[in-house]
Tab-separated table of C-alpha atoms in Angstrom:
chain	number	residue	atom	x	y	z
A	246	MET	CA	-8.287	22.075	-6.315
A	247	GLU	CA	-5.503	23.541	-3.662
A	248	VAL	CA	-8.328	23.105	-1.302
A	249	LEU	CA	-8.998	19.577	-1.834
A	250	PHE	CA	-5.225	18.390	-1.829
A	251	TYR	CA	-4.550	20.199	2.009
A	252	ILE	CA	-7.674	17.374	2.740
A	253	ALA	CA	-7.003	14.834	1.677
A	254	ALA	CA	-3.400	15.039	2.689
A	255	THR	CA	-4.610	15.310	6.198
A	256	VAL	CA	-6.510	12.230	5.550
A	257	THR	CA	-3.675	10.661	4.020
A	258	VAL	CA	-1.356	11.322	7.027
A	259	LEU	CA	-3.923	11.361	10.176
A	260	ALA	CA	-4.782	7.411	8.821
A	261	THR	CA	-0.865	6.752	8.100
A	262	LEU	CA	-0.179	8.423	11.865
A	263	ARG	CA	-3.308	5.410	13.178
A	264	VAL	CA	-1.531	2.772	11.516
A	265	ILE	CA	1.842	2.886	12.810
A	266	THR	CA	0.434	3.187	16.172
A	267	HIS	CA	-2.598	0.332	15.933
A	268	VAL	CA	-2.411	-2.216	17.741
A	269	HIS	CA	-4.962	-3.706	16.022
A	270	PRO	CA	-4.022	-5.966	12.523
A	271	VAL	CA	-7.614	-4.839	10.965
A	272	HIS	CA	-7.980	-1.424	11.905
A	273	ALA	CA	-5.161	-0.698	10.680
A	274	LEU	CA	-6.158	-2.177	7.611
A	275	LEU	CA	-8.894	-0.548	7.469
A	276	TYR	CA	-6.699	2.883	8.281
A	277	LEU	CA	-4.388	2.269	5.722
A	278	VAL	CA	-6.946	1.389	2.779
A	279	VAL	CA	-8.387	4.859	4.052
A	280	ALA	CA	-4.670	5.893	3.739
A	281	LEU	CA	-4.784	4.854	0.252
A	282	ILE	CA	-7.039	5.846	-0.844
A	283	ALA	CA	-6.666	9.527	-0.273
A	284	LEU	CA	-3.095	9.006	-2.132
A	285	ALA	CA	-5.266	7.842	-5.032
A	286	LEU	CA	-7.642	11.081	-4.958
A	287	ILE	CA	-4.124	13.398	-4.674
A	288	PHE	CA	-2.580	11.118	-7.731
A	289	TYR	CA	-5.875	11.988	-9.329
A	290	LEU	CA	-5.212	16.024	-8.175
A	291	LEU	CA	-2.004	15.910	-9.627
A	292	GLY	CA	-3.498	15.187	-13.665
A	293	ALA	CA	-2.634	10.992	-12.716
A	294	GLN	CA	-5.704	9.213	-13.788
A	295	PHE	CA	-3.952	5.846	-14.566
A	296	ALA	CA	-2.133	5.827	-11.618
A	297	ALA	CA	-5.106	7.040	-9.154
A	298	ALA	CA	-7.554	4.055	-11.170
A	299	LEU	CA	-4.453	1.569	-10.794
A	300	GLU	CA	-3.879	2.966	-7.008
A	301	ILE	CA	-7.800	1.801	-5.820
A	302	ILE	CA	-7.520	-1.375	-7.913
A	303	ILE	CA	-4.815	-2.995	-6.942
A	304	TYR	CA	-3.213	-1.833	-3.847
A	305	GLY	CA	-6.807	-0.958	-2.048
A	306	GLY	CA	-8.329	-4.290	-3.577
A	307	ALA	CA	-5.863	-6.734	-4.365
A	308	ILE	CA	-2.804	-5.998	-1.588
A	309	MET	CA	-4.636	-5.252	0.929
A	310	VAL	CA	-6.816	-7.930	0.475
A	311	LEU	CA	-3.923	-10.188	0.816
A	312	PHE	CA	-3.223	-8.627	4.420
A	313	ILE	CA	-6.262	-9.583	5.298
A	314	PHE	CA	-6.374	-13.154	4.211
A	315	VAL	CA	-3.112	-13.544	6.311
A	316	VAL	CA	-3.958	-12.075	8.772
A	317	MET	CA	-7.409	-13.954	9.051
A	318	LEU	CA	-4.953	-16.857	8.551
A	319	LEU	CA	-3.075	-15.576	11.443
A	320	GLY	CA	-5.673	-18.280	12.936
A	321	PRO	CA	-5.248	-17.357	17.140
A	322	LEU	CA	-2.259	-14.685	17.149
A	323	ALA	CA	-5.135	-12.747	14.994
A	324	ALA	CA	-8.587	-14.440	16.969
A	325	GLU	CA	-8.872	-11.995	20.409
A	326	GLN	CA	-9.086	-8.977	18.016
A	327	GLU	CA	-12.799	-10.532	16.928
A	328	ARG	CA	-15.009	-9.208	19.387
A	329	THR	CA	-13.979	-5.941	18.854
A	330	TRP	CA	-14.142	-6.402	15.276
A	331	LEU	CA	-17.827	-5.425	15.465
A	332	THR	CA	-17.926	-2.459	17.809
A	333	PRO	CA	-18.349	1.131	17.077
A	334	GLY	CA	-14.344	1.504	17.419
A	335	ALA	CA	-13.044	-0.436	14.794
A	336	TRP	CA	-15.059	1.330	11.745
A	337	LEU	CA	-15.962	5.069	13.236
A	338	GLY	CA	-12.505	6.373	12.406
A	339	PRO	CA	-11.933	4.949	8.810
A	340	SER	CA	-15.100	5.742	8.211
A	341	ILE	CA	-15.357	9.310	9.035
A	342	LEU	CA	-11.766	10.192	7.449
A	343	ALA	CA	-13.214	7.640	4.202
A	344	LEU	CA	-16.652	10.586	4.347
A	345	VAL	CA	-14.005	13.994	3.950
A	346	LEU	CA	-13.091	11.668	0.767
A	347	LEU	CA	-16.670	11.449	0.046
A	348	GLY	CA	-17.048	14.614	-0.088
A	349	GLU	CA	-14.188	15.272	-2.165
A	350	VAL	CA	-15.040	13.147	-4.961
A	351	GLY	CA	-18.892	14.367	-4.585
A	352	TYR	CA	-17.274	18.193	-5.146
A	353	LEU	CA	-15.413	17.562	-7.184
A	354	ILE	CA	-17.995	16.178	-9.555
A	355	ALA	CA	-20.876	19.295	-8.347
A	356	VAL	CA	-18.308	21.558	-9.627
A	357	GLY	CA	-17.814	20.518	-12.806
A	358	ASP	CA	-15.328	22.904	-13.591
A	359	HIS	CA	-12.480	19.971	-13.724
A	360	THR	CA	-12.072	19.941	-17.105
A	361	ALA	CA	-8.002	20.566	-17.211
A	362	LEU	CA	-7.897	16.857	-14.966
A	363	THR	CA	-10.691	14.974	-17.342
A	364	VAL	CA	-8.818	11.675	-18.881
A	365	SER	CA	-6.596	12.701	-21.981
A	366	GLU	CA	-6.248	10.603	-23.944
A	367	PRO	CA	-3.042	11.750	-25.858
A	368	ARG	CA	-0.888	11.232	-22.209
A	369	GLN	CA	-3.123	7.433	-21.652
A	370	LYS	CA	-1.153	6.707	-25.352
A	371	GLY	CA	2.092	8.574	-24.082
A	372	ILE	CA	2.021	6.126	-21.405
A	373	SER	CA	1.514	3.108	-23.494
A	374	ILE	CA	4.169	4.162	-25.911
A	375	ALA	CA	6.167	5.424	-23.628
A	376	LEU	CA	6.482	1.790	-21.295
A	377	TYR	CA	6.607	-0.725	-24.693
A	378	GLY	CA	9.084	1.976	-26.188
A	379	PRO	CA	11.913	3.015	-24.269
A	380	TYR	CA	10.878	0.826	-21.284
A	381	ILE	CA	10.417	-3.004	-23.102
A	382	ILE	CA	13.258	-3.617	-20.393
A	383	ALA	CA	11.267	-2.273	-17.428
A	384	VAL	CA	8.531	-4.343	-18.431
A	385	GLU	CA	10.030	-7.959	-19.064
A	386	LEU	CA	12.679	-7.069	-15.639
A	387	ALA	CA	8.934	-6.695	-14.249
A	388	SER	CA	7.996	-10.028	-15.405
A	389	MET	CA	11.473	-11.622	-14.102
A	390	LEU	CA	10.495	-10.136	-10.549
A	391	LEU	CA	7.080	-11.203	-10.900
A	392	LEU	CA	7.545	-15.222	-11.500
A	393	PRO	CA	10.370	-15.337	-8.824
A	394	GLY	CA	7.216	-13.513	-6.354
A	395	LEU	CA	4.278	-16.217	-7.694
A	396	ILE	CA	7.449	-19.459	-7.630
A	397	GLY	CA	8.615	-17.431	-3.708
A	398	ALA	CA	4.929	-17.182	-2.515
A	399	TYR	CA	3.905	-20.742	-3.264
A	400	HIS	CA	6.611	-22.369	-2.023
A	401	LEU	CA	6.531	-19.913	1.198
A	402	GLY	CA	2.722	-20.172	1.664
A	403	ARG	CA	2.568	-24.124	1.191
A	404	ARG	CA	2.502	-25.973	5.201
A	405	MET	CA	5.026	-27.902	5.478
A	406	SER	CA	4.459	-31.803	6.726
A	407	LYS	CA	6.056	-32.708	10.045
A	408	GLU	CA	8.813	-34.239	8.200
A	409	SER	CA	9.514	-32.050	5.842
A	410	ARG	CA	9.775	-29.149	8.854
A	411	SER	CA	13.191	-30.683	10.192
A	412	CYS	CA	15.438	-30.107	7.116
B	20	MET	CA	1.180	23.743	-8.482
B	21	LEU	CA	0.614	21.180	-6.008
B	22	SER	CA	4.425	19.131	-6.594
B	23	THR	CA	6.091	21.100	-3.759
B	24	PRO	CA	3.272	20.262	-1.364
B	25	ALA	CA	3.562	16.309	-3.062
B	26	LEU	CA	6.909	16.189	-2.670
B	27	VAL	CA	6.402	17.357	1.146
B	28	LEU	CA	3.243	14.991	1.851
B	29	ALA	CA	6.013	12.278	0.364
B	30	ILE	CA	8.750	13.324	2.278
B	31	VAL	CA	6.082	13.448	5.529
B	32	LEU	CA	4.770	9.621	4.532
B	33	PHE	CA	8.450	8.078	4.457
B	34	GLY	CA	9.119	9.357	7.121
B	35	LEU	CA	5.840	8.419	8.577
B	36	GLY	CA	6.516	4.632	7.081
B	37	LEU	CA	10.415	4.971	8.514
B	38	ILE	CA	9.190	5.008	11.561
B	39	GLY	CA	6.348	2.496	11.946
B	40	LEU	CA	9.306	0.131	10.275
B	41	LEU	CA	11.667	0.971	13.506
B	42	SER	CA	9.087	0.538	16.306
B	43	ARG	CA	6.324	-1.506	16.220
B	44	ARG	CA	7.665	-5.667	15.907
B	45	ASN	CA	5.206	-6.365	14.564
B	46	ILE	CA	5.860	-8.418	11.110
B	47	LEU	CA	3.099	-7.335	9.622
B	48	TYR	CA	3.208	-4.181	11.382
B	49	MET	CA	6.849	-3.677	9.694
B	50	LEU	CA	5.185	-4.849	6.561
B	51	LEU	CA	2.123	-2.373	6.638
B	52	SER	CA	4.715	0.487	7.028
B	53	LEU	CA	6.816	-0.787	3.901
B	54	GLU	CA	3.990	-0.185	1.839
B	55	ILE	CA	3.373	3.386	3.318
B	56	MET	CA	7.181	3.511	2.559
B	57	LEU	CA	6.794	2.449	-1.145
B	58	ASN	CA	4.051	4.878	-0.840
B	59	ALA	CA	5.318	7.381	-0.624
B	60	ALA	CA	7.952	6.931	-3.332
B	61	ALA	CA	5.498	6.356	-5.882
B	62	LEU	CA	3.779	9.365	-4.804
B	63	ALA	CA	7.508	11.279	-5.282
B	64	PHE	CA	7.489	9.994	-8.621
B	65	ILE	CA	4.146	11.470	-9.556
B	66	ALA	CA	4.562	14.852	-8.405
B	67	GLY	CA	8.058	14.927	-10.532
B	68	GLY	CA	5.729	13.546	-13.238
B	69	ALA	CA	3.648	16.140	-13.237
B	70	ARG	CA	5.907	18.887	-12.597
B	71	TRP	CA	7.485	18.272	-16.018
B	72	GLY	CA	4.474	17.371	-17.889
B	73	GLN	CA	6.096	13.972	-18.344
B	74	VAL	CA	4.889	10.221	-18.272
B	75	ASP	CA	8.032	8.961	-16.694
B	76	GLY	CA	6.626	9.577	-13.367
B	77	GLU	CA	3.408	7.726	-13.953
B	78	ILE	CA	6.021	5.256	-15.505
B	79	MET	CA	7.670	4.266	-12.654
B	80	PHE	CA	4.337	4.325	-10.357
B	81	LEU	CA	3.741	1.176	-12.527
B	82	PHE	CA	7.331	-0.897	-11.828
B	83	ILE	CA	6.627	1.054	-7.828
B	84	LEU	CA	2.836	-1.351	-7.743
B	85	THR	CA	5.000	-4.753	-9.695
B	86	LEU	CA	7.438	-4.437	-7.028
B	87	ALA	CA	5.260	-4.454	-4.100
B	88	ALA	CA	3.017	-7.014	-5.387
B	89	ALA	CA	6.139	-9.061	-5.937
B	90	GLU	CA	7.082	-8.135	-2.860
B	91	VAL	CA	4.426	-8.540	-0.768
B	92	SER	CA	3.060	-11.971	-1.841
B	93	VAL	CA	6.417	-13.416	-1.197
B	94	ALA	CA	6.273	-11.510	2.744
B	95	LEU	CA	3.287	-12.469	4.140
B	96	GLY	CA	4.336	-16.045	3.074
B	97	ILE	CA	7.090	-15.291	5.205
B	98	VAL	CA	4.614	-14.512	8.238
B	99	LEU	CA	2.448	-17.521	7.622
B	100	GLN	CA	5.179	-19.777	7.676
B	101	LEU	CA	6.923	-17.765	10.969
B	102	SER	CA	3.292	-17.910	12.082
B	103	HIS	CA	3.404	-21.753	12.101
B	104	ARG	CA	6.982	-22.522	12.839
B	105	PHE	CA	7.554	-19.938	16.082
B	106	ARG	CA	3.781	-19.482	16.658
B	107	THR	CA	4.442	-15.704	16.751
B	108	VAL	CA	3.987	-12.413	14.791
B	109	ASP	CA	7.104	-11.082	16.836
B	110	ALA	CA	9.904	-10.019	14.229
B	111	ASP	CA	12.745	-10.764	17.153
B	112	ALA	CA	11.747	-13.672	17.799
B	113	LEU	CA	14.121	-14.779	15.209
B	114	CYS	CA	17.158	-14.742	16.272
B	115	GLU	CA	18.455	-17.783	15.569
B	116	LEU	CA	21.722	-16.594	14.161
B	117	ARG	CA	22.132	-14.513	17.090
B	118	GLY	CA	22.850	-11.041	14.983
């Protein structure tokens, strides 16, 4: 488990380094997706399976799709990168890092001695009970945060007409 | 026990995100760096929860996830407005207040 953790940590740090040093937004997003998946594997190794699943579904799925939509919508500002998307340089690095992670997952499945790491029902039940017990105020606060987020995203995201742009 | 190296990894990731936030001027990369820093904080919470065997770490991860989703939707709306009005994604273009 230690070796798996250190490999995943190396993948995370390398991918993050490429995110903050890359000039093409789509390439940086690919590397960030790999970093998030590696982080999900680290969460799994730390025993937080629920968090690992959420990391992949929400971070690697939903939030990254939002970013990719915005990069597409930026249009001419990001259009000059379109020609380079299909070159091997775009996907070779993320693919190699993702293959390392795939090898780790395959090893985890093949070894089969991870009984201590299987999804423990009492732990998931404990999360649910704590979430709607002592943390109920925080859940309400999260809902109060998400509604202004929705309204703000709608307000900021619509395309302003010419006459309303002046105000 | 993996929580100590996980905390070190969280520190490294947070530092990388901070460096990216301070060094890049493209607002999209600044948002990506913010996501990296939020992830580092989440990793610290998960490591703490794993260290003490409590579920609070994962619950704080849920809230960080909610915060990141709300933040990123609003911030990407701001990026779109910026690109429509100023035809740039450079954060330094917003200097009308002379800040």
